Amino acid sequence: MRGYIKDRGRCFFIVLCLWGFGNFYLVFLCASHFYFQDLLYLNLLLLAAAAAGIWKDYCRWKKGREYLEGKISLEPWEQEKIFGKNVYDYLQGKEEAHRKEIQGLIREQEELTDYIARWSHEAKLPLAAMKLINERSRDQETGREMKESIVRLESLIHTVLLGSKLHGPEHDVRYEKLCLRDAIREAVKNQAYFLIRHNFEIKEEIGNSQVYTDQRWLVYLLDQLIQNAVKYRGENPVLRFSAEMGKENCVLFTVEDNGLGIAREDLPYIFQKGFVGKNHRKGDYRSTGMGLYFVKEISGLLHLDIRAYSEPGKGSRFELRFQDLSEHLFLAENTLQKC
């Protein structure tokens, strides 16, 4: 656009010079045959025509700038009219190259997601065999350690599978009316081995809360929060789920534990990809920094507002705000009903 402004500046300077020369010619060379009133009238006409031309050119420049900034869309004939044939052809070539590049990246992502899905299903076969072998083992201590490793592997495979779909979920999200209690129970069942192993007390204060969301993604989000509570548990661990009506018919859903908590200086960064707080390592179960990153990404996918509160030594609390989507989904029912 700078080149466009420079070109228009040159044109304006040339027109100004011609206007000055014309006035000089009429005043000094044709003074005897020209009246001052006629000169004034002619200049007013030229000034009005120039103002109209400048305004039209400004509107054209503004529309072109907004198009280049992505604020508006233009038909091909409008682009050619504003930018000219050469610039239009150049822009079309760039857009076509960009479109092909995006299509290539999407195709590569789909192939990678498909490969991960096939790999995940293949990996479940040896895990199933390991389960059978472990069940026949007479060594209880070894069997318990093996089972824990198998359950962890299953959880990791599930994380890889859903994580691969996280950035291409356009056709993988289905909103429906869901009872929060059902999602909680499914997530607790998924993590039952670790919750039982570490003697977790589960408290549920959900009532009849219902929300509009995708059940599978919500359960996976809860899986990550429960795993986080298990990793950083304290003595006599407690996991508490609660829900209440907030403002504007939104549902405030809370997941709270009484574990190690999060250092104050780490709290603003816990949702960043790969971030591992200095206090968040316990035994041999080292954090990868991906669990809460996935929680944040899924919250964005489901249009949830998520906030984290924590105090070292007193546990962590995660709040999820579900909006009332009944109007957007053409449903007349209220958010809170009997499950």
Coordinates of N, CA, C and O in Angstrom, one line a residue, residues 2-153:
R2 N 2.1 1.2 0.5 CA 3.0 2.3 0.5 C 3.3 2.8 -1.0 O 3.3 4.0 -1.3
G3 N 3.5 1.8 -1.8 CA 3.8 2.1 -3.2 C 2.6 2.8 -3.9 O 2.7 3.7 -4.7
Y4 N 1.4 2.3 -3.5 CA 0.1 2.9 -4.0 C 0.1 4.4 -3.6 O -0.3 5.2 -4.3
I5 N 0.4 4.7 -2.3 CA 0.4 6.0 -1.8 C 1.4 6.9 -2.5 O 1.1 8.1 -2.9
K6 N 2.6 6.4 -2.8 CA 3.6 7.1 -3.5 C 3.1 7.5 -4.9 O 3.3 8.6 -5.4
D7 N 2.5 6.5 -5.6 CA 2.0 6.7 -6.9 C 1.0 7.8 -6.9 O 1.0 8.7 -7.8
R8 N 0.1 7.7 -6.0 CA -1.0 8.7 -5.9 C -0.4 10.1 -5.6 O -0.9 11.2 -6.0
G9 N 0.7 10.1 -4.8 CA 1.3 11.4 -4.4 C 2.0 12.0 -5.7 O 1.9 13.3 -5.9
R10 N 2.6 11.2 -6.5 CA 3.2 11.7 -7.8 C 2.1 12.3 -8.7 O 2.2 13.4 -9.3
C11 N 0.9 11.5 -8.8 CA -0.2 12.0 -9.6 C -0.7 13.3 -9.1 O -1.0 14.3 -9.9
F12 N -0.8 13.5 -7.8 CA -1.3 14.7 -7.2 C -0.4 15.9 -7.5 O -0.8 17.0 -7.8
F13 N 0.9 15.6 -7.4 CA 1.9 16.7 -7.7 C 1.8 17.1 -9.1 O 1.9 18.3 -9.4
I14 N 1.7 16.2 -10.1 CA 1.6 16.5 -11.5 C 0.3 17.3 -11.8 O 0.4 18.3 -12.5
V15 N -0.8 16.9 -11.2 CA -2.1 17.6 -11.4 C -1.9 19.0 -10.8 O -2.4 20.0 -11.4
L16 N -1.3 19.1 -9.7 CA -1.1 20.4 -9.0 C -0.3 21.4 -9.9 O -0.6 22.6 -10.1
C17 N 0.8 20.8 -10.5 CA 1.6 21.6 -11.4 C 0.8 22.1 -12.7 O 1.0 23.2 -13.1
L18 N 0.0 21.1 -13.2 CA -0.8 21.5 -14.4 C -1.8 22.6 -14.0 O -2.1 23.5 -14.8
W19 N -2.4 22.4 -12.9 CA -3.4 23.4 -12.4 C -2.7 24.8 -12.3 O -3.2 25.8 -12.7
G20 N -1.5 24.8 -11.7 CA -0.8 26.1 -11.5 C -0.4 26.7 -12.8 O -0.5 27.9 -13.0
F21 N 0.1 25.8 -13.8 CA 0.4 26.4 -15.1 C -0.8 26.9 -15.8 O -0.7 28.0 -16.5
G22 N -1.9 26.2 -15.7 CA -3.2 26.7 -16.3 C -3.6 28.0 -15.8 O -4.0 28.9 -16.6
N23 N -3.5 28.2 -14.5 CA -3.9 29.5 -14.0 C -2.9 30.6 -14.4 O -3.3 31.7 -14.7
F24 N -1.6 30.3 -14.4 CA -0.6 31.2 -14.9 C -0.9 31.7 -16.3 O -0.8 32.8 -16.6
Y25 N -1.2 30.7 -17.1 CA -1.4 30.9 -18.6 C -2.7 31.8 -18.7 O -2.6 32.8 -19.5
L26 N -3.7 31.5 -18.0 CA -5.0 32.3 -18.2 C -4.8 33.7 -17.6 O -5.4 34.7 -18.2
V27 N -4.2 33.8 -16.5 CA -4.1 35.2 -15.8 C -3.1 36.1 -16.5 O -3.4 37.3 -16.8
F28 N -1.9 35.6 -16.9 CA -0.9 36.5 -17.5 C -0.9 36.5 -19.0 O -0.5 37.5 -19.6
L29 N -1.3 35.4 -19.7 CA -1.2 35.4 -21.1 C -2.5 35.7 -21.8 O -2.6 36.2 -22.9
C30 N -3.6 35.4 -21.1 CA -5.0 35.6 -21.7 C -5.8 36.6 -20.8 O -7.0 36.5 -20.8
A31 N -5.1 37.5 -20.1 CA -5.8 38.4 -19.2 C -6.8 39.3 -19.9 O -7.9 39.6 -19.4
S32 N -6.4 39.7 -21.1 CA -7.3 40.6 -21.9 C -8.6 40.0 -22.4 O -9.5 40.7 -22.7
H33 N -8.6 38.7 -22.5 CA -9.7 38.0 -23.0 C -10.4 37.1 -22.0 O -11.3 36.3 -22.3
F34 N -10.1 37.3 -20.7 CA -10.6 36.4 -19.7 C -11.0 37.3 -18.5 O -10.3 38.2 -18.0
Y35 N -12.2 37.0 -18.0 CA -12.7 37.7 -16.8 C -12.3 36.9 -15.5 O -12.3 35.7 -15.5
F36 N -12.1 37.7 -14.4 CA -11.7 37.1 -13.2 C -12.8 36.2 -12.6 O -12.5 35.1 -12.1
Q37 N -14.1 36.5 -12.8 CA -15.2 35.7 -12.4 C -15.2 34.3 -13.1 O -15.5 33.3 -12.5
D38 N -14.8 34.4 -14.4 CA -14.8 33.1 -15.1 C -13.7 32.2 -14.6 O -13.8 31.0 -14.5
L39 N -12.5 32.8 -14.2 CA -11.4 32.1 -13.7 C -11.8 31.5 -12.4 O -11.4 30.3 -12.1
L40 N -12.5 32.3 -11.5 CA -12.9 31.7 -10.2 C -13.8 30.6 -10.4 O -13.7 29.6 -9.7
Y41 N -14.8 30.7 -11.3 CA -15.8 29.7 -11.5 C -15.1 28.4 -12.0 O -15.4 27.3 -11.6
L42 N -14.1 28.6 -12.9 CA -13.4 27.4 -13.5 C -12.6 26.7 -12.4 O -12.6 25.5 -12.3
N43 N -12.0 27.5 -11.5 CA -11.2 26.9 -10.4 C -12.1 26.1 -9.4 O -11.7 25.1 -8.9
L44 N -13.3 26.7 -9.2 CA -14.2 26.0 -8.3 C -14.7 24.7 -8.9 O -14.8 23.7 -8.2
L45 N -14.9 24.7 -10.2 CA -15.3 23.4 -10.8 C -14.2 22.4 -10.8 O -14.4 21.2 -10.5
L46 N -13.0 22.9 -11.0 CA -11.8 22.0 -11.0 C -11.6 21.5 -9.6 O -11.2 20.3 -9.4
L47 N -11.8 22.3 -8.6 CA -11.6 21.9 -7.2 C -12.6 20.9 -6.8 O -12.3 19.9 -6.1
A48 N -13.9 21.1 -7.2 CA -14.9 20.1 -6.9 C -14.6 18.8 -7.6 O -14.8 17.7 -7.0
A49 N -14.2 18.8 -8.8 CA -13.9 17.6 -9.5 C -12.7 16.9 -8.9 O -12.7 15.6 -8.7
A50 N -11.7 17.7 -8.4 CA -10.5 17.1 -7.8 C -10.9 16.5 -6.4 O -10.5 15.4 -6.0
A51 N -11.8 17.2 -5.7 CA -12.3 16.6 -4.4 C -13.0 15.3 -4.6 O -12.8 14.3 -3.8
A52 N -13.9 15.3 -5.6 CA -14.6 14.0 -5.9 C -13.7 12.9 -6.3 O -13.8 11.8 -5.8
G53 N -12.6 13.2 -7.1 CA -11.7 12.2 -7.5 C -10.9 11.7 -6.3 O -10.6 10.5 -6.2
I54 N -10.4 12.7 -5.4 CA -9.7 12.3 -4.2 C -10.5 11.4 -3.3 O -10.0 10.4 -2.8
W55 N -11.8 11.8 -3.1 CA -12.6 11.0 -2.3 C -12.8 9.6 -2.8 O -12.8 8.6 -2.1
K56 N -13.1 9.5 -4.1 CA -13.2 8.2 -4.8 C -12.0 7.3 -4.7 O -12.1 6.1 -4.4
D57 N -10.9 8.0 -4.9 CA -9.6 7.3 -4.8 C -9.3 6.8 -3.3 O -8.8 5.7 -3.1
Y58 N -9.7 7.6 -2.4 CA -9.5 7.3 -1.0 C -10.3 6.1 -0.6 O -9.9 5.2 0.1
C59 N -11.6 6.1 -1.1 CA -12.5 4.9 -0.8 C -11.9 3.6 -1.4 O -12.0 2.6 -0.8
R60 N -11.4 3.8 -2.6 CA -10.8 2.6 -3.3 C -9.5 2.1 -2.5 O -9.4 0.9 -2.3
W61 N -8.7 3.1 -2.0 CA -7.5 2.7 -1.3 C -7.9 2.1 0.1 O -7.3 1.1 0.5
K62 N -8.9 2.6 0.7 CA -9.4 2.1 2.0 C -9.9 0.6 1.9 O -9.6 -0.3 2.7
K63 N -10.7 0.4 0.8 CA -11.2 -0.9 0.6 C -10.1 -1.9 0.3 O -10.1 -3.0 0.7
G64 N -9.1 -1.5 -0.5 CA -8.0 -2.3 -0.8 C -7.2 -2.7 0.4 O -6.8 -3.8 0.6
R65 N -7.0 -1.7 1.3 CA -6.3 -2.0 2.6 C -7.0 -2.9 3.5 O -6.4 -3.9 4.0
E66 N -8.3 -2.7 3.6 CA -9.1 -3.6 4.4 C -9.1 -5.1 3.9 O -9.1 -6.0 4.6
Y67 N -9.1 -5.2 2.5 CA -9.0 -6.5 1.9 C -7.7 -7.2 2.2 O -7.7 -8.4 2.6
L68 N -6.6 -6.4 2.1 CA -5.3 -7.0 2.4 C -5.1 -7.4 3.9 O -4.4 -8.3 4.2
E69 N -5.8 -6.6 4.8 CA -5.8 -6.9 6.2 C -6.8 -8.0 6.6 O -6.8 -8.4 7.8
G70 N -7.5 -8.5 5.6 CA -8.5 -9.6 5.9 C -9.8 -9.2 6.6 O -10.5 -10.1 7.1
K71 N -10.1 -7.9 6.5 CA -11.3 -7.4 7.2 C -12.5 -7.6 6.3 O -13.6 -7.8 6.8
I72 N -12.3 -7.6 5.0 CA -13.5 -7.7 4.1 C -13.1 -8.7 3.0 O -11.9 -9.0 2.8
S73 N -14.0 -9.2 2.2 CA -13.8 -10.0 1.1 C -14.3 -9.3 -0.2 O -15.2 -8.5 -0.1
L74 N -13.6 -9.5 -1.3 CA -13.9 -8.8 -2.5 C -14.1 -9.9 -3.6 O -13.4 -10.9 -3.6
E75 N -15.0 -9.6 -4.5 CA -15.2 -10.4 -5.7 C -13.9 -10.2 -6.6 O -13.3 -9.2 -6.6
P76 N -13.7 -11.2 -7.5 CA -12.5 -11.1 -8.4 C -12.5 -9.8 -9.2 O -11.4 -9.2 -9.4
W77 N -13.7 -9.5 -9.8 CA -13.7 -8.3 -10.6 C -13.4 -7.0 -9.8 O -12.9 -6.1 -10.3
E78 N -13.8 -7.0 -8.5 CA -13.5 -5.9 -7.6 C -12.0 -5.8 -7.4 O -11.5 -4.7 -7.3
Q79 N -11.4 -6.9 -7.1 CA -10.0 -6.9 -6.9 C -9.2 -6.4 -8.1 O -8.3 -5.6 -8.0
E80 N -9.6 -6.8 -9.3 CA -8.9 -6.4 -10.5 C -9.2 -4.9 -10.7 O -8.2 -4.2 -11.1
K81 N -10.3 -4.4 -10.4 CA -10.6 -3.0 -10.5 C -9.8 -2.1 -9.6 O -9.4 -1.0 -9.9
I82 N -9.6 -2.6 -8.3 CA -8.9 -1.8 -7.3 C -7.4 -1.8 -7.5 O -6.8 -0.8 -7.5
F83 N -6.9 -3.0 -7.7 CA -5.4 -3.2 -7.8 C -4.8 -3.2 -9.2 O -3.6 -3.0 -9.3
G84 N -5.7 -3.3 -10.2 CA -5.1 -3.4 -11.5 C -4.9 -4.8 -11.9 O -4.8 -5.7 -11.1
K85 N -4.7 -5.1 -13.2 CA -4.5 -6.4 -13.8 C -3.3 -7.1 -13.2 O -3.3 -8.3 -12.8
N86 N -2.2 -6.4 -13.3 CA -0.9 -7.0 -12.9 C -0.9 -7.4 -11.4 O -0.5 -8.6 -11.0
V87 N -1.3 -6.5 -10.5 CA -1.4 -6.8 -9.1 C -2.4 -7.9 -8.8 O -2.1 -8.7 -8.0
Y88 N -3.5 -7.8 -9.5 CA -4.5 -8.8 -9.3 C -4.0 -10.2 -9.6 O -4.2 -11.2 -8.9
D89 N -3.3 -10.3 -10.8 CA -2.8 -11.6 -11.1 C -1.7 -12.1 -10.1 O -1.7 -13.3 -9.8
Y90 N -0.9 -11.2 -9.6 CA 0.1 -11.6 -8.6 C -0.6 -12.1 -7.3 O -0.2 -13.1 -6.7
L91 N -1.7 -11.3 -6.9 CA -2.4 -11.7 -5.7 C -3.1 -13.1 -5.8 O -3.1 -13.9 -4.9
Q92 N -3.6 -13.3 -7.0 CA -4.3 -14.6 -7.3 C -3.3 -15.7 -7.2 O -3.6 -16.8 -6.7
G93 N -2.1 -15.5 -7.8 CA -1.0 -16.5 -7.7 C -0.6 -16.8 -6.3 O -0.4 -18.0 -5.9
K94 N -0.5 -15.8 -5.5 CA -0.1 -16.0 -4.1 C -1.2 -16.7 -3.3 O -0.9 -17.6 -2.5
E95 N -2.4 -16.4 -3.6 CA -3.5 -17.1 -2.9 C -3.6 -18.5 -3.3 O -3.9 -19.4 -2.5
E96 N -3.4 -18.8 -4.5 CA -3.4 -20.2 -5.0 C -2.3 -21.0 -4.4 O -2.5 -22.2 -3.9
A97 N -1.1 -20.4 -4.3 CA 0.0 -21.1 -3.7 C -0.3 -21.4 -2.2 O 0.0 -22.4 -1.6
H98 N -0.8 -20.3 -1.5 CA -1.2 -20.5 -0.1 C -2.2 -21.5 0.1 O -2.1 -22.3 1.1
R99 N -3.2 -21.6 -0.8 CA -4.3 -22.6 -0.7 C -3.7 -24.0 -0.9 O -4.1 -24.9 -0.1
K100 N -2.8 -24.2 -1.8 CA -2.2 -25.5 -2.0 C -1.4 -25.9 -0.8 O -1.3 -27.1 -0.4
E101 N -0.7 -24.9 -0.2 CA 0.2 -25.2 1.0 C -0.7 -25.7 2.1 O -0.4 -26.6 2.8
I102 N -1.8 -25.0 2.4 CA -2.7 -25.3 3.4 C -3.3 -26.7 3.2 O -3.4 -27.5 4.1
Q103 N -3.7 -27.0 2.0 CA -4.3 -28.3 1.7 C -3.3 -29.4 1.9 O -3.6 -30.5 2.4
G104 N -2.0 -29.1 1.6 CA -1.0 -30.1 1.8 C -0.8 -30.3 3.3 O -0.6 -31.5 3.7
L105 N -0.8 -29.3 4.1 CA -0.6 -29.4 5.6 C -1.8 -30.2 6.2 O -1.6 -31.0 7.1
I106 N -3.0 -29.9 5.7 CA -4.2 -30.6 6.2 C -4.1 -32.1 5.8 O -4.4 -32.9 6.7
R107 N -3.7 -32.4 4.6 CA -3.6 -33.8 4.2 C -2.5 -34.5 5.0 O -2.7 -35.6 5.4
E108 N -1.4 -33.8 5.3 CA -0.4 -34.4 6.1 C -0.9 -34.7 7.6 O -0.6 -35.7 8.2
Q109 N -1.6 -33.7 8.1 CA -2.1 -33.9 9.4 C -3.1 -35.0 9.5 O -3.2 -35.8 10.5
E110 N -4.0 -35.1 8.5 CA -5.0 -36.2 8.4 C -4.3 -37.6 8.3 O -4.7 -38.6 9.0
E111 N -3.2 -37.6 7.5 CA -2.4 -38.9 7.4 C -1.8 -39.2 8.7 O -1.8 -40.4 9.1
L112 N -1.2 -38.2 9.4 CA -0.6 -38.5 10.7 C -1.6 -38.9 11.8 O -1.4 -39.9 12.5
T113 N -2.8 -38.3 11.8 CA -3.9 -38.7 12.7 C -4.3 -40.1 12.4 O -4.5 -40.9 13.3
D114 N -4.4 -40.5 11.1 CA -4.9 -41.8 10.8 C -3.8 -42.8 11.2 O -4.1 -43.9 11.7
Y115 N -2.5 -42.5 11.0 CA -1.5 -43.4 11.4 C -1.5 -43.6 12.9 O -1.3 -44.7 13.4
I116 N -1.6 -42.5 13.7 CA -1.7 -42.6 15.1 C -2.9 -43.5 15.6 O -2.7 -44.3 16.5
A117 N -4.0 -43.3 14.9 CA -5.2 -44.1 15.3 C -4.9 -45.6 15.0 O -5.2 -46.4 15.9
R118 N -4.3 -45.9 13.9 CA -4.0 -47.3 13.6 C -3.0 -47.9 14.6 O -3.1 -49.0 15.1
W119 N -2.0 -47.0 14.9 CA -0.9 -47.5 15.8 C -1.5 -47.7 17.2 O -1.2 -48.7 17.9
S120 N -2.5 -46.8 17.6 CA -3.1 -47.0 19.0 C -3.9 -48.3 19.1 O -3.8 -49.0 20.1
H121 N -4.6 -48.6 18.0 CA -5.4 -49.8 18.0 C -4.5 -51.1 18.0 O -4.7 -52.1 18.6
E122 N -3.4 -51.0 17.2 CA -2.4 -52.1 17.2 C -1.8 -52.3 18.6 O -1.5 -53.4 19.0
A123 N -1.5 -51.1 19.2 CA -0.8 -51.2 20.5 C -1.7 -51.8 21.6 O -1.2 -52.4 22.6
K124 N -3.0 -51.8 21.4 CA -3.9 -52.4 22.4 C -3.8 -53.9 22.4 O -4.1 -54.5 23.4
L125 N -3.4 -54.5 21.3 CA -3.3 -56.0 21.2 C -2.3 -56.5 22.2 O -2.6 -57.4 23.0
P126 N -1.0 -56.1 22.1 CA -0.1 -56.6 23.1 C -0.4 -56.2 24.5 O -0.1 -57.0 25.5
L127 N -1.1 -55.1 24.8 CA -1.5 -54.8 26.1 C -2.5 -55.8 26.6 O -2.5 -56.2 27.8
A128 N -3.5 -56.2 25.8 CA -4.4 -57.2 26.2 C -3.8 -58.5 26.5 O -4.1 -59.2 27.5
A129 N -2.7 -58.9 25.7 CA -2.0 -60.1 26.0 C -1.2 -60.0 27.3 O -1.2 -60.9 28.1
M130 N -0.7 -58.8 27.6 CA 0.0 -58.6 28.9 C -1.0 -58.7 30.0 O -0.6 -59.2 31.1
K131 N -2.2 -58.2 29.8 CA -3.2 -58.4 30.9 C -3.4 -59.8 31.2 O -3.5 -60.2 32.4
L132 N -3.6 -60.6 30.2 CA -3.9 -62.1 30.4 C -2.7 -62.8 31.1 O -2.9 -63.6 32.0
I133 N -1.5 -62.4 30.6 CA -0.3 -63.0 31.3 C -0.2 -62.6 32.7 O 0.1 -63.4 33.6
N134 N -0.5 -61.3 33.0 CA -0.4 -60.8 34.3 C -1.4 -61.5 35.3 O -1.2 -61.7 36.5
E135 N -2.6 -61.7 34.7 CA -3.7 -62.4 35.5 C -3.3 -63.8 36.0 O -3.8 -64.3 37.0
R136 N -2.4 -64.4 35.2 CA -2.0 -65.8 35.5 C -0.8 -65.8 36.4 O -0.4 -66.9 36.9
S137 N -0.2 -64.7 36.7 CA 0.9 -64.6 37.5 C 0.6 -64.9 39.0 O -0.5 -64.4 39.5
R138 N 1.4 -65.6 39.7 CA 1.2 -65.9 41.1 C 1.9 -65.0 42.0 O 1.6 -65.0 43.2
D139 N 2.7 -64.2 41.5 CA 3.4 -63.2 42.3 C 2.6 -61.9 42.4 O 2.5 -61.1 41.4
Q140 N 2.0 -61.7 43.5 CA 1.0 -60.6 43.7 C 1.7 -59.2 43.6 O 1.1 -58.3 43.0
E141 N 2.9 -59.1 44.2 CA 3.6 -57.8 44.1 C 3.9 -57.4 42.7 O 3.7 -56.3 42.2
T142 N 4.5 -58.4 42.0 CA 4.9 -58.2 40.5 C 3.6 -57.9 39.7 O 3.6 -57.1 38.8
G143 N 2.6 -58.7 40.0 CA 1.3 -58.5 39.3 C 0.7 -57.1 39.5 O 0.2 -56.5 38.6
R144 N 0.8 -56.6 40.7 CA 0.3 -55.3 41.0 C 1.1 -54.2 40.2 O 0.6 -53.3 39.7
E145 N 2.4 -54.3 40.2 CA 3.3 -53.4 39.5 C 3.0 -53.5 38.0 O 3.0 -52.4 37.3
M146 N 2.8 -54.7 37.5 CA 2.6 -54.8 36.1 C 1.2 -54.2 35.7 O 1.1 -53.5 34.7
K147 N 0.2 -54.4 36.6 CA -1.1 -53.8 36.3 C -1.0 -52.3 36.2 O -1.7 -51.7 35.4
E148 N -0.3 -51.7 37.2 CA -0.2 -50.3 37.2 C 0.5 -49.8 35.9 O 0.0 -48.8 35.3
S149 N 1.5 -50.5 35.5 CA 2.2 -50.0 34.2 C 1.3 -50.2 33.0 O 1.2 -49.4 32.1
I150 N 0.5 -51.3 33.0 CA -0.5 -51.5 31.9 C -1.5 -50.4 31.8 O -1.9 -49.9 30.8
V151 N -2.1 -50.1 33.0 CA -3.1 -49.0 33.1 C -2.5 -47.7 32.6 O -3.2 -46.9 31.9
R152 N -1.3 -47.4 33.0 CA -0.6 -46.2 32.6 C -0.5 -46.2 31.1 O -0.7 -45.1 30.4
L153 N 0.0 -47.3 30.5 CA 0.1 -47.4 29.1 C -1.2 -47.2 28.3 O -1.2 -46.5 27.3

